[in-house]
Coordinates of C-alpha atoms (C1' of nucleotides) in Angstrom, one line a residue:
Chain A
M951 CA -127.2 4.7 16.7
L952 CA -124.9 7.3 15.3
I953 CA -121.5 8.4 16.6
F954 CA -119.3 11.1 15.2
N955 CA -115.9 9.6 14.5
T956 CA -113.0 12.0 14.5
L957 CA -111.1 9.6 12.3
T958 CA -113.6 9.8 9.4
K959 CA -115.0 13.2 10.4
K960 CA -118.5 11.7 9.8
K961 CA -121.4 10.4 11.9
E962 CA -121.3 6.6 11.5
E963 CA -123.6 3.9 12.5
F964 CA -122.3 2.4 15.7
I965 CA -121.4 -1.3 15.2
P966 CA -119.3 -2.7 18.0
L967 CA -116.7 -5.4 17.2
N968 CA -118.2 -8.1 19.4
P969 CA -121.7 -7.1 20.4
P970 CA -123.2 -6.9 23.0
K971 CA -119.7 -6.2 24.3
V972 CA -118.4 -2.6 23.9
T973 CA -114.9 -1.6 24.9
I974 CA -114.1 2.0 25.9
Y975 CA -110.8 3.6 26.8
V976 CA -110.7 7.1 28.2
C977 CA -107.5 9.1 28.6
G978 CA -107.7 9.9 32.3
P979 CA -105.8 12.4 34.4
T980 CA -102.1 12.9 35.1
I981 CA -102.3 12.7 38.9
Y982 CA -100.0 15.6 39.8
D983 CA -102.7 18.0 40.9
F984 CA -106.5 18.3 41.4
F985 CA -108.3 18.1 38.1
H986 CA -110.2 21.2 36.9
I987 CA -113.8 21.6 35.9
G988 CA -112.8 21.4 32.3
N989 CA -111.4 18.0 32.8
A990 CA -114.5 17.2 34.7
R991 CA -116.5 17.9 31.6
T992 CA -114.7 15.3 29.6
F993 CA -115.1 12.7 32.4
V994 CA -118.8 13.4 32.7
S995 CA -119.2 13.2 28.9
A996 CA -117.5 9.9 28.8
D997 CA -119.7 8.8 31.7
I998 CA -122.8 9.7 29.9
I999 CA -121.7 7.9 26.8
R1000 CA -121.0 4.8 28.9
R1001 CA -124.3 5.1 30.7
Y1002 CA -126.3 5.4 27.5
L1003 CA -124.6 2.4 26.0
E1004 CA -125.5 0.4 29.2
Y1005 CA -129.0 1.8 29.0
K1006 CA -129.1 0.3 25.5
N1007 CA -128.1 -3.1 27.0
Y1008 CA -124.6 -3.1 25.8
D1009 CA -122.1 -4.9 28.1
V1010 CA -119.6 -2.1 28.5
M1011 CA -116.0 -2.6 29.6
F1012 CA -114.8 0.8 30.6
V1013 CA -111.1 1.6 31.2
M1014 CA -109.6 4.9 32.3
N1015 CA -105.9 5.3 32.8
L1016 CA -104.1 7.3 35.5
T1017 CA -100.7 8.7 34.4
D1018 CA -98.6 8.3 37.5
V1019 CA -95.1 9.1 36.2
D1020 CA -94.2 11.9 33.9
D1021 CA -92.4 15.3 33.8
K1022 CA -95.1 17.2 35.7
L1023 CA -95.2 14.6 38.5
I1024 CA -91.4 14.8 38.8
K1025 CA -91.5 18.6 38.9
K1026 CA -94.2 18.5 41.6
S1027 CA -92.2 16.0 43.5
N1028 CA -89.2 18.3 43.5
E1029 CA -91.3 21.3 44.5
E1030 CA -93.0 19.5 47.4
N1031 CA -90.0 17.4 48.3
L1032 CA -92.0 14.2 48.3
P1033 CA -91.4 11.1 46.2
V1034 CA -93.3 10.8 43.0
E1035 CA -95.4 7.9 44.4
K1036 CA -96.6 10.0 47.2
I1037 CA -97.7 12.8 44.9
A1038 CA -99.4 10.3 42.7
Q1039 CA -101.1 8.6 45.6
K1040 CA -102.4 11.9 47.0
Y1041 CA -103.9 13.1 43.8
A1042 CA -105.3 9.7 42.8
E1043 CA -107.2 9.7 46.1
A1044 CA -108.5 13.2 45.4
F1045 CA -109.4 12.2 41.9
F1046 CA -111.6 9.3 43.2
E1047 CA -113.3 11.5 45.7
D1048 CA -114.1 14.2 43.2
I1049 CA -115.4 11.8 40.5
A1050 CA -117.6 10.1 43.1
K1051 CA -119.1 13.5 44.0
L1052 CA -119.7 14.2 40.4
G1053 CA -121.7 11.0 40.1
I1054 CA -119.3 9.4 37.7
K1055 CA -119.6 5.6 37.6
K1056 CA -116.5 3.7 38.4
A1057 CA -114.4 2.3 35.6
N1058 CA -113.9 -1.4 35.4
V1059 CA -110.1 -0.8 35.6
Y1060 CA -108.0 2.2 36.4
P1061 CA -104.6 1.1 35.0
K1062 CA -101.5 3.0 36.0
A1063 CA -98.4 3.4 33.9
T1064 CA -96.0 2.3 36.7
E1065 CA -97.9 -1.0 37.0
H1066 CA -97.5 -1.8 33.4
M1067 CA -93.8 -1.4 32.8
T1068 CA -93.5 -5.0 31.4
E1069 CA -96.2 -4.4 28.8
I1070 CA -94.8 -1.0 27.9
I1071 CA -91.3 -2.3 27.5
D1072 CA -92.5 -5.2 25.4
L1073 CA -94.4 -2.9 23.2
I1074 CA -91.4 -0.6 22.6
N1075 CA -89.3 -3.7 21.9
T1076 CA -91.7 -4.8 19.2
L1077 CA -91.5 -1.4 17.6
V1078 CA -87.7 -1.4 17.7
D1079 CA -87.7 -4.9 16.3
K1080 CA -90.0 -3.9 13.5
G1081 CA -87.9 -0.9 12.6
F1082 CA -90.5 1.7 13.7
A1083 CA -88.3 3.0 16.6
Y1084 CA -84.6 3.7 17.2
N1085 CA -82.5 4.0 20.2
V1086 CA -80.1 6.9 20.6
D1087 CA -78.0 6.5 23.7
G1088 CA -80.8 5.2 26.0
N1089 CA -83.5 7.4 24.5
V1090 CA -85.9 5.5 22.2
F1091 CA -87.9 7.5 19.6
Y1092 CA -90.7 6.6 17.3
D1093 CA -89.8 7.1 13.6
V1094 CA -92.8 9.0 12.3
K1095 CA -91.8 8.6 8.7
K1096 CA -92.0 4.8 8.9
F1097 CA -95.7 4.8 9.6
K1098 CA -97.7 5.5 6.5
G1099 CA -100.9 6.5 8.2
Y1100 CA -99.3 9.2 10.3
G1101 CA -101.6 12.2 10.4
K1102 CA -104.8 10.3 9.5
L1103 CA -106.6 11.2 12.7
S1104 CA -105.6 14.9 13.0
G1105 CA -105.7 15.6 9.3
K1106 CA -102.1 16.8 9.4
N1107 CA -99.3 15.7 7.1
V1108 CA -95.7 15.4 8.1
E1109 CA -94.5 18.1 5.7
D1110 CA -96.9 20.7 7.0
L1111 CA -95.9 19.9 10.6
E1112 CA -92.3 20.2 9.8
S1113 CA -92.7 23.6 8.2
G1114 CA -94.7 24.7 11.3
A1115 CA -91.3 24.7 13.1
R1116 CA -92.9 24.9 16.5
V1117 CA -91.5 21.5 17.3
E1118 CA -89.0 21.2 20.1
I1119 CA -85.4 20.9 18.9
N1120 CA -83.8 17.7 20.0
E1121 CA -80.5 16.7 18.2
D1122 CA -81.0 13.1 19.0
K1123 CA -84.1 12.9 16.9
Q1124 CA -83.8 12.0 13.2
N1125 CA -86.9 14.0 12.6
P1126 CA -88.3 16.8 14.8
L1127 CA -91.7 15.1 14.8
D1128 CA -90.4 11.8 16.2
F1129 CA -91.6 11.3 19.8
S1130 CA -90.2 9.6 22.8
L1131 CA -91.1 6.0 23.6
W1132 CA -88.5 5.7 26.4
K1133 CA -86.8 8.5 28.2
K1134 CA -83.4 8.0 29.7
A1135 CA -83.3 8.8 33.4
K1136 CA -81.6 11.9 34.6
L1137 CA -80.0 12.0 37.9
G1138 CA -82.5 11.8 40.7
E1139 CA -85.4 10.9 38.5
P1140 CA -87.4 7.7 39.1
F1141 CA -86.5 4.9 36.7
W1142 CA -87.1 1.4 35.6
E1143 CA -84.7 -1.0 34.0
S1144 CA -85.0 -1.7 30.3
P1145 CA -83.0 -3.1 27.4
W1146 CA -82.0 0.5 26.6
G1147 CA -80.9 1.3 30.1
N1148 CA -82.6 2.9 33.1
G1149 CA -85.4 5.3 32.2
R1150 CA -89.2 5.8 32.0
P1151 CA -91.8 5.6 29.3
G1152 CA -92.9 8.5 27.2
W1153 CA -96.4 9.7 27.7
H1154 CA -98.1 8.2 24.6
I1155 CA -96.9 4.6 24.9
E1156 CA -98.7 3.9 28.2
C1157 CA -102.1 4.3 26.6
S1158 CA -101.3 2.0 23.8
A1159 CA -99.9 -0.6 26.1
M1160 CA -102.7 -0.5 28.7
S1161 CA -105.5 -0.3 26.1
M1162 CA -104.1 -3.4 24.5
K1163 CA -103.6 -5.2 27.7
H1164 CA -107.1 -4.6 29.2
L1165 CA -109.2 -4.3 26.1
G1166 CA -107.4 -6.0 23.3
Q1167 CA -105.7 -4.9 20.1
T1168 CA -108.8 -3.3 18.6
I1169 CA -111.2 -1.4 20.8
D1170 CA -114.6 0.1 20.0
I1171 CA -114.4 3.6 21.5
H1172 CA -111.6 5.8 22.6
I1173 CA -112.6 9.1 24.3
G1174 CA -110.5 12.2 25.2
G1175 CA -110.4 15.9 25.0
S1176 CA -109.9 17.6 21.7
D1177 CA -106.5 18.8 22.6
L1178 CA -105.4 15.1 22.6
V1179 CA -106.1 14.6 18.9
F1180 CA -102.6 15.7 18.1
P1181 CA -100.2 14.6 19.0
H1182 CA -101.3 12.2 21.7
H1183 CA -103.9 10.1 19.9
E1184 CA -102.1 10.4 16.6
N1185 CA -99.1 8.8 18.3
E1186 CA -101.2 6.2 20.0
I1187 CA -102.4 5.1 16.6
A1188 CA -98.9 5.1 15.1
Q1189 CA -97.6 2.9 18.0
S1190 CA -100.4 0.5 18.2
E1191 CA -101.1 -0.1 14.6
A1192 CA -97.4 -0.4 13.7
A1193 CA -97.0 -3.0 16.5
C1194 CA -100.1 -5.0 15.8
N1195 CA -101.0 -4.5 12.1
T1196 CA -104.6 -4.1 13.2
E1197 CA -106.9 -1.2 13.5
F1198 CA -106.4 0.4 17.0
V1199 CA -109.7 2.1 17.6
K1200 CA -113.0 1.9 15.7
Y1201 CA -114.6 5.1 16.9
W1202 CA -112.7 8.1 18.2
I1203 CA -114.7 10.5 20.3
H1204 CA -113.4 14.0 21.3
C1205 CA -114.9 16.4 23.8
G1206 CA -114.9 20.2 23.4
F1207 CA -113.3 22.5 25.9
L1208 CA -114.7 24.5 28.7
N1209 CA -114.0 28.1 28.0
I1210 CA -113.6 31.1 30.4
N1211 CA -114.1 34.4 28.6
Q1212 CA -113.9 32.6 25.3
E1213 CA -110.6 31.1 26.1
K1214 CA -109.8 27.5 26.8
M1215 CA -109.6 26.6 30.4
S1216 CA -106.2 25.1 31.0
K1217 CA -103.6 24.6 33.6
S1218 CA -101.0 26.4 31.5
L1219 CA -103.1 29.5 31.0
G1220 CA -103.9 29.4 34.7
N1221 CA -107.6 30.4 34.1
F1222 CA -109.0 27.3 35.8
F1223 CA -111.1 26.3 38.7
T1224 CA -110.7 22.9 40.2
A1225 CA -113.7 20.6 40.2
R1226 CA -113.2 20.6 43.9
E1227 CA -113.8 24.3 44.3
I1228 CA -116.8 24.2 42.0
L1229 CA -118.3 21.3 43.9
K1230 CA -118.2 23.3 47.1
R1231 CA -120.3 25.9 45.6
F1232 CA -122.7 24.0 43.3
N1233 CA -124.8 20.9 43.5
P1234 CA -123.1 18.2 41.4
N1235 CA -126.4 17.5 39.7
A1236 CA -126.6 21.1 38.6
I1237 CA -123.1 20.8 37.2
R1238 CA -124.0 17.7 35.3
L1239 CA -127.2 19.3 34.0
F1240 CA -125.1 22.3 33.0
F1241 CA -122.8 20.1 31.0
S1242 CA -125.7 18.2 29.4
Q1243 CA -127.2 21.5 28.1
T1244 CA -124.6 21.7 25.4
H1245 CA -123.4 19.0 23.1
F1246 CA -120.2 17.5 24.4
S1247 CA -118.3 18.0 21.2
G1248 CA -118.6 21.8 21.1
P1249 CA -117.1 24.5 23.3
L1250 CA -118.9 25.4 26.5
S1251 CA -118.5 28.6 28.3
F1252 CA -118.3 28.6 32.0
S1253 CA -119.5 31.1 34.5
D1254 CA -121.3 31.3 37.8
E1255 CA -124.3 32.9 36.0
L1256 CA -124.6 30.0 33.6
L1257 CA -124.3 27.5 36.4
E1258 CA -127.0 29.3 38.4
G1259 CA -129.2 29.0 35.3
A1260 CA -128.7 25.3 35.4
E1261 CA -129.5 25.2 39.1
K1262 CA -132.9 26.8 38.3
G1263 CA -133.6 24.2 35.6
L1264 CA -132.8 21.5 38.1
E1265 CA -135.1 23.1 40.6
K1266 CA -137.9 22.8 38.1
I1267 CA -137.3 19.1 37.8
Y1268 CA -137.0 18.6 41.6
N1269 CA -140.3 20.4 42.1
L1270 CA -142.0 18.0 39.8
V1271 CA -140.4 15.0 41.5
Q1272 CA -141.5 16.2 44.8
R1273 CA -145.0 16.8 43.5
I1274 CA -145.1 13.3 42.2
E1275 CA -144.0 11.8 45.4
S1276 CA -146.5 13.7 47.5
I1277 CA -149.4 12.4 45.5
A1278 CA -151.4 9.4 46.8
P1279 CA -152.0 7.1 43.9
S1280 CA -155.5 6.1 43.1
N1281 CA -156.8 2.6 42.2
D1282 CA -160.1 3.9 40.8
S1283 CA -161.0 2.7 37.4
G1284 CA -161.7 4.9 34.4
L1285 CA -159.3 7.6 35.4
I1286 CA -157.6 9.7 32.8
T1287 CA -154.1 8.5 32.0
F1288 CA -151.0 10.2 30.6
E1289 CA -149.3 9.1 27.4
Q1290 CA -145.6 9.4 28.1
E1291 CA -144.2 7.2 25.4
R1292 CA -143.4 10.0 23.0
Y1293 CA -141.2 11.7 25.5
L1294 CA -139.1 8.6 25.9
F1295 CA -139.0 8.2 22.1
A1296 CA -137.8 11.8 21.7
F1297 CA -135.2 11.3 24.4
E1298 CA -133.8 8.1 22.9
S1299 CA -133.9 9.5 19.3
A1300 CA -131.8 12.5 20.5
M1301 CA -129.3 10.3 22.4
D1302 CA -129.1 7.9 19.4
D1303 CA -127.9 10.8 17.3
N1304 CA -124.4 11.1 18.6
F1305 CA -125.4 11.5 22.3
N1306 CA -127.3 14.8 21.7
T1307 CA -127.9 15.6 25.4
S1308 CA -129.2 19.1 24.8
Q1309 CA -131.9 17.8 22.6
A1310 CA -132.6 14.9 25.0
L1311 CA -133.1 17.4 27.8
A1312 CA -135.7 19.2 25.8
A1313 CA -137.7 16.0 25.8
I1314 CA -137.4 15.9 29.6
Y1315 CA -138.5 19.5 30.0
D1316 CA -141.4 18.9 27.6
F1317 CA -142.4 16.0 29.8
T1318 CA -142.0 18.1 32.9
R1319 CA -144.3 20.8 31.6
D1320 CA -146.9 18.5 30.3
F1321 CA -146.9 16.2 33.3
N1322 CA -147.3 19.2 35.6
K1323 CA -150.3 20.3 33.5
Y1324 CA -151.7 16.8 33.7
L1325 CA -151.4 16.7 37.5
S1326 CA -153.1 20.1 37.8
K1327 CA -156.1 18.9 35.7
N1328 CA -156.6 15.6 37.4
E1329 CA -157.4 15.2 41.1
K1330 CA -156.9 11.4 41.0
V1331 CA -154.0 9.8 39.4
P1332 CA -153.7 6.1 38.7
V1333 CA -150.8 4.1 40.2
E1334 CA -149.5 3.1 36.8
V1335 CA -149.2 6.7 35.6
L1336 CA -147.2 7.8 38.7
D1337 CA -145.0 4.7 38.4
S1338 CA -144.3 5.3 34.7
A1339 CA -143.6 9.0 35.3
K1340 CA -141.1 8.0 38.0
K1341 CA -139.6 5.4 35.8
F1342 CA -139.2 7.9 33.0
L1343 CA -137.5 10.5 35.1
K1344 CA -135.3 7.9 36.7
S1345 CA -134.1 6.2 33.6
T1346 CA -133.5 9.3 31.5
L1347 CA -132.2 11.7 34.2
T1348 CA -130.6 9.4 36.6
D1349 CA -129.6 6.3 34.7
V1350 CA -128.4 8.0 31.6
L1351 CA -127.5 11.6 32.4
G1352 CA -126.4 10.7 36.0
I1353 CA -128.5 13.4 37.6
Q1354 CA -130.0 12.3 40.9
V1355 CA -133.5 13.5 41.4
F1356 CA -135.1 11.1 43.8
K1357 CA -132.4 11.0 46.4
E1358 CA -133.3 14.2 48.3
A1359 CA -136.6 12.9 49.5
E1360 CA -135.1 9.6 50.6
N1361 CA -132.6 11.4 52.7
R1362 CA -135.1 13.3 54.7
N1363 CA -134.7 12.8 58.4
S1364 CA -137.9 11.8 60.1
K1365 CA -137.4 14.0 63.3
E1366 CA -136.7 17.0 61.1
D1367 CA -139.8 16.1 59.1
E1368 CA -142.0 16.0 62.2
L1369 CA -140.5 19.3 63.4
I1370 CA -141.2 21.1 60.2
K1371 CA -144.7 19.7 60.1
L1372 CA -145.3 21.1 63.5
F1373 CA -144.4 24.6 62.3
I1374 CA -146.7 24.1 59.3
D1375 CA -149.6 23.3 61.6
L1376 CA -148.9 26.4 63.7
R1377 CA -148.8 28.5 60.6
T1378 CA -152.0 27.0 59.3
K1379 CA -153.7 27.9 62.5
A1380 CA -152.4 31.4 62.3
K1381 CA -153.7 31.6 58.8
L1382 CA -157.1 30.5 59.8
E1383 CA -157.1 33.2 62.4
K1384 CA -156.0 35.6 59.7
N1385 CA -152.8 36.3 61.6
Y1386 CA -150.8 36.7 58.5
K1387 CA -148.0 38.5 60.2
L1388 CA -147.2 35.4 62.2
A1389 CA -147.8 33.1 59.3
D1390 CA -145.4 35.1 57.1
E1391 CA -142.9 35.2 59.9
I1392 CA -142.9 31.4 60.2
R1393 CA -142.5 31.0 56.5
D1394 CA -139.7 33.6 56.2
N1395 CA -137.8 32.2 59.1
L1396 CA -138.0 28.7 57.8
K1397 CA -136.9 29.9 54.4
N1398 CA -133.8 31.4 56.0
I1399 CA -132.7 28.0 57.2
G1400 CA -133.4 26.5 53.8
V1401 CA -136.9 25.1 54.3
I1402 CA -139.3 26.4 51.7
L1403 CA -143.1 26.3 52.3
E1404 CA -145.6 26.1 49.5
D1405 CA -149.3 26.5 49.9
S1406 CA -151.8 24.8 47.7
K1407 CA -155.4 23.7 47.7
E1408 CA -154.4 20.4 49.3
G1409 CA -152.5 22.1 52.1
T1410 CA -149.0 23.2 52.7
T1411 CA -145.9 21.2 51.6
Y1412 CA -142.3 21.9 52.1
K1413 CA -139.0 21.3 50.4
I1414 CA -135.4 21.6 51.4
S1415 CA -133.5 24.1 49.3
S1416 CA -131.0 22.3 47.1
K1417 CA -128.2 24.7 48.0
Chain B
rG753 C1' -97.1 30.1 8.3
rG754 C1' -100.0 25.1 8.0
rC755 C1' -104.6 22.6 9.5
rG756 C1' -109.4 22.9 11.7
rA757 C1' -113.9 24.5 14.3
rC758 C1' -117.5 28.1 15.2
rG759 C1' -120.8 32.8 14.6
rU760 C1' -129.0 31.1 15.8
rG761 C1' -133.7 35.8 20.3
rG762 C1' -131.3 39.8 26.4
rC763 C1' -128.1 35.2 27.9
rC764 C1' -127.2 29.8 27.1
rA765 C1' -128.4 26.4 23.3
rA766 C1' -130.6 22.4 19.6
rG767 C1' -131.7 22.1 14.6
rU768 C1' -127.6 21.4 9.1
rG769 C1' -131.9 21.3 2.4
rG770 C1' -138.9 21.6 2.8
rC771 C1' -144.5 21.2 8.4
rU772 C1' -145.6 27.4 12.7
rA773 C1' -136.7 27.9 13.9
rA774 C1' -136.7 22.7 20.0
rG775 C1' -135.5 23.5 25.1
rG776 C1' -133.4 26.2 29.4
rC777 C1' -132.3 30.9 32.0
rG778 C1' -133.9 36.0 32.2
rA779 C1' -137.8 39.8 31.4
rA780 C1' -143.1 41.5 30.9
rG781 C1' -148.3 40.4 31.6
rG782 C1' -152.0 36.9 33.4
rU783 C1' -154.5 32.4 36.2
rC784 C1' -154.2 30.6 41.3
rU785 C1' -153.1 32.9 46.4
rG786 C1' -154.5 36.8 52.3
rC787 C1' -149.6 37.7 50.2
rA788 C1' -145.9 34.7 48.4
rA789 C1' -143.8 30.3 46.3
rA790 C1' -144.7 26.5 42.9
rA791 C1' -147.3 25.2 38.6
rC792 C1' -149.6 26.6 34.2
rC793 C1' -150.9 30.3 30.1
rU794 C1' -149.5 34.5 26.9
rU795 C1' -145.7 37.8 25.0
rU796 C1' -140.1 38.2 23.9
rA797 C1' -135.9 35.6 16.3
rU798 C1' -140.7 37.2 9.3
rU799 C1' -135.2 35.4 11.0
rC800 C1' -130.2 32.2 11.8
rA801 C1' -122.5 37.3 11.3
rU802 C1' -122.4 40.1 6.3
rC803 C1' -122.7 39.9 1.0
rG804 C1' -123.2 37.1 -3.3
rG805 C1' -124.4 32.2 -5.7
rU806 C1' -126.8 27.0 -6.4
rU807 C1' -132.0 25.3 -5.9
rC808 C1' -139.0 25.1 -7.0
rG809 C1' -137.2 25.8 -1.9
rA810 C1' -131.3 27.3 2.5
rA811 C1' -130.1 28.9 9.2
rU812 C1' -128.8 24.2 6.7
rC813 C1' -125.0 23.4 0.3
rC814 C1' -121.0 26.6 -2.5
rG815 C1' -117.8 31.2 -2.7
rA816 C1' -116.1 35.7 -0.6
rU817 C1' -115.8 39.1 3.6
rC818 C1' -115.8 40.2 8.8
rG819 C1' -115.3 38.2 13.7
rU820 C1' -114.1 34.5 17.6
rC821 C1' -111.6 30.2 19.1
rG822 C1' -108.6 25.8 18.9
rC823 C1' -104.5 22.4 17.3
rC824 C1' -99.4 22.5 15.3
rU825 C1' -95.2 22.7 22.6
rC826 C1' -97.5 19.9 28.3
rC827 C1' -102.9 20.0 28.2
rA828 C1' -109.4 17.0 28.9

RNA sequence: GGCGACGUGGCCAAGUGGCUAAGGCGAAGGUCUGCAAAACCUUUAUUCAUCGGUUCGAAUCCGAUCGUCGCCUCCA
């Protein structure tokens, strides 16, 4: 299995530190607002990576942090006149609701910065003791020049960055690139006691501390958006490796942005939709399919039209699932079978190559087309064929890509089912009497309430519109 | 200014040295149907931004040009 590693800029064979265990850390949200659909893309991508590793029988330990104290939270707290904890609590709840709707599997741990102050302070202490950090009047900074490997992830060097001159000017810093490990509390800000006085941690240090605490000094995979490569992840490496003298992360995985009109969707540009809004308008399975159509590392443009296209694709798969479920399996011998191994092979080969979901989907669509064809040609279908088809769709779409396809049918209410069948019978009678006007009226009216009738040789079936 | 990514059919998007350039959406025609829908079939890129080069052979490697975007400041 190959994974593209941002650190080496190459696809590398994936060899976990302690197989079958795999440790994954994902940079989660700062819980000061609802997350947007671009954030959702990264969360879903990380979820698919995790699901595929589990599919491959790895024992995955998955950690996603929640940043619950920082400048943005403090700002929001002032705006809404609520304590920082309340803001954090509110948006943490919203976060869990939204990721559940998106079908994202729960992490093993969701560590929060405020619950790891001891670990954070210990880590800063180590860095100060080792001479990698310095204290200026209660503000502790990391001394970038002390860490030889600084820039190895982002491909930047300290000199280039200095000449860039876009770095914030702070007279306390020895070097403009040095970053905060501990921020001295200003009046009215939340604070924790520390050897350097009251204050709070800088943004980068929490990830180092929490990753170490929950997953160990060296982890297998660290996932985040491309905009975190520099400075966030670069700084995490500097902190962790300086403190531990061991490699921090074996494989760095970065996700591409969601673009609107060819521009990055971001809070600061204001061109974003919250995942919440989008979930109100689109089926979460269609959203996940939409994400999977493009490789996670590249940019993905976002629009209603594109999402509607994904909905149509999903519909095609739903139709096949429904068709499979409506068929009575046969136990006759000598029936024609369907060879489905090659589709699974194609799917796995694609996923093995750096989680190439768009190629993996092609295998699923090929299966969909060919299996539809098989069903049309064969009146009787053996039990094993139906079972293996279901198994294929479930393990590829649902288990790995997180797209639910079998749920709809299970949720069908039996009263509703009887009622609809009553209408179908009435319409069938009308059709026999060649009363097509009435037949069409029944069909049209049912369609208007989201029940779609389909005639075939075997009779009329119905499906509930996915919208 | 420094660093980096990308440019494939009407749209989205795989493929990154060698079988007929995946797949989805859309469009057109057809099979089936009372008509639809669904499903299936056919058509829709002699060509991969442009121009050069390397090679027996390039969308894929190299160079130049044009265009788009990102990071260097909080950001997934």
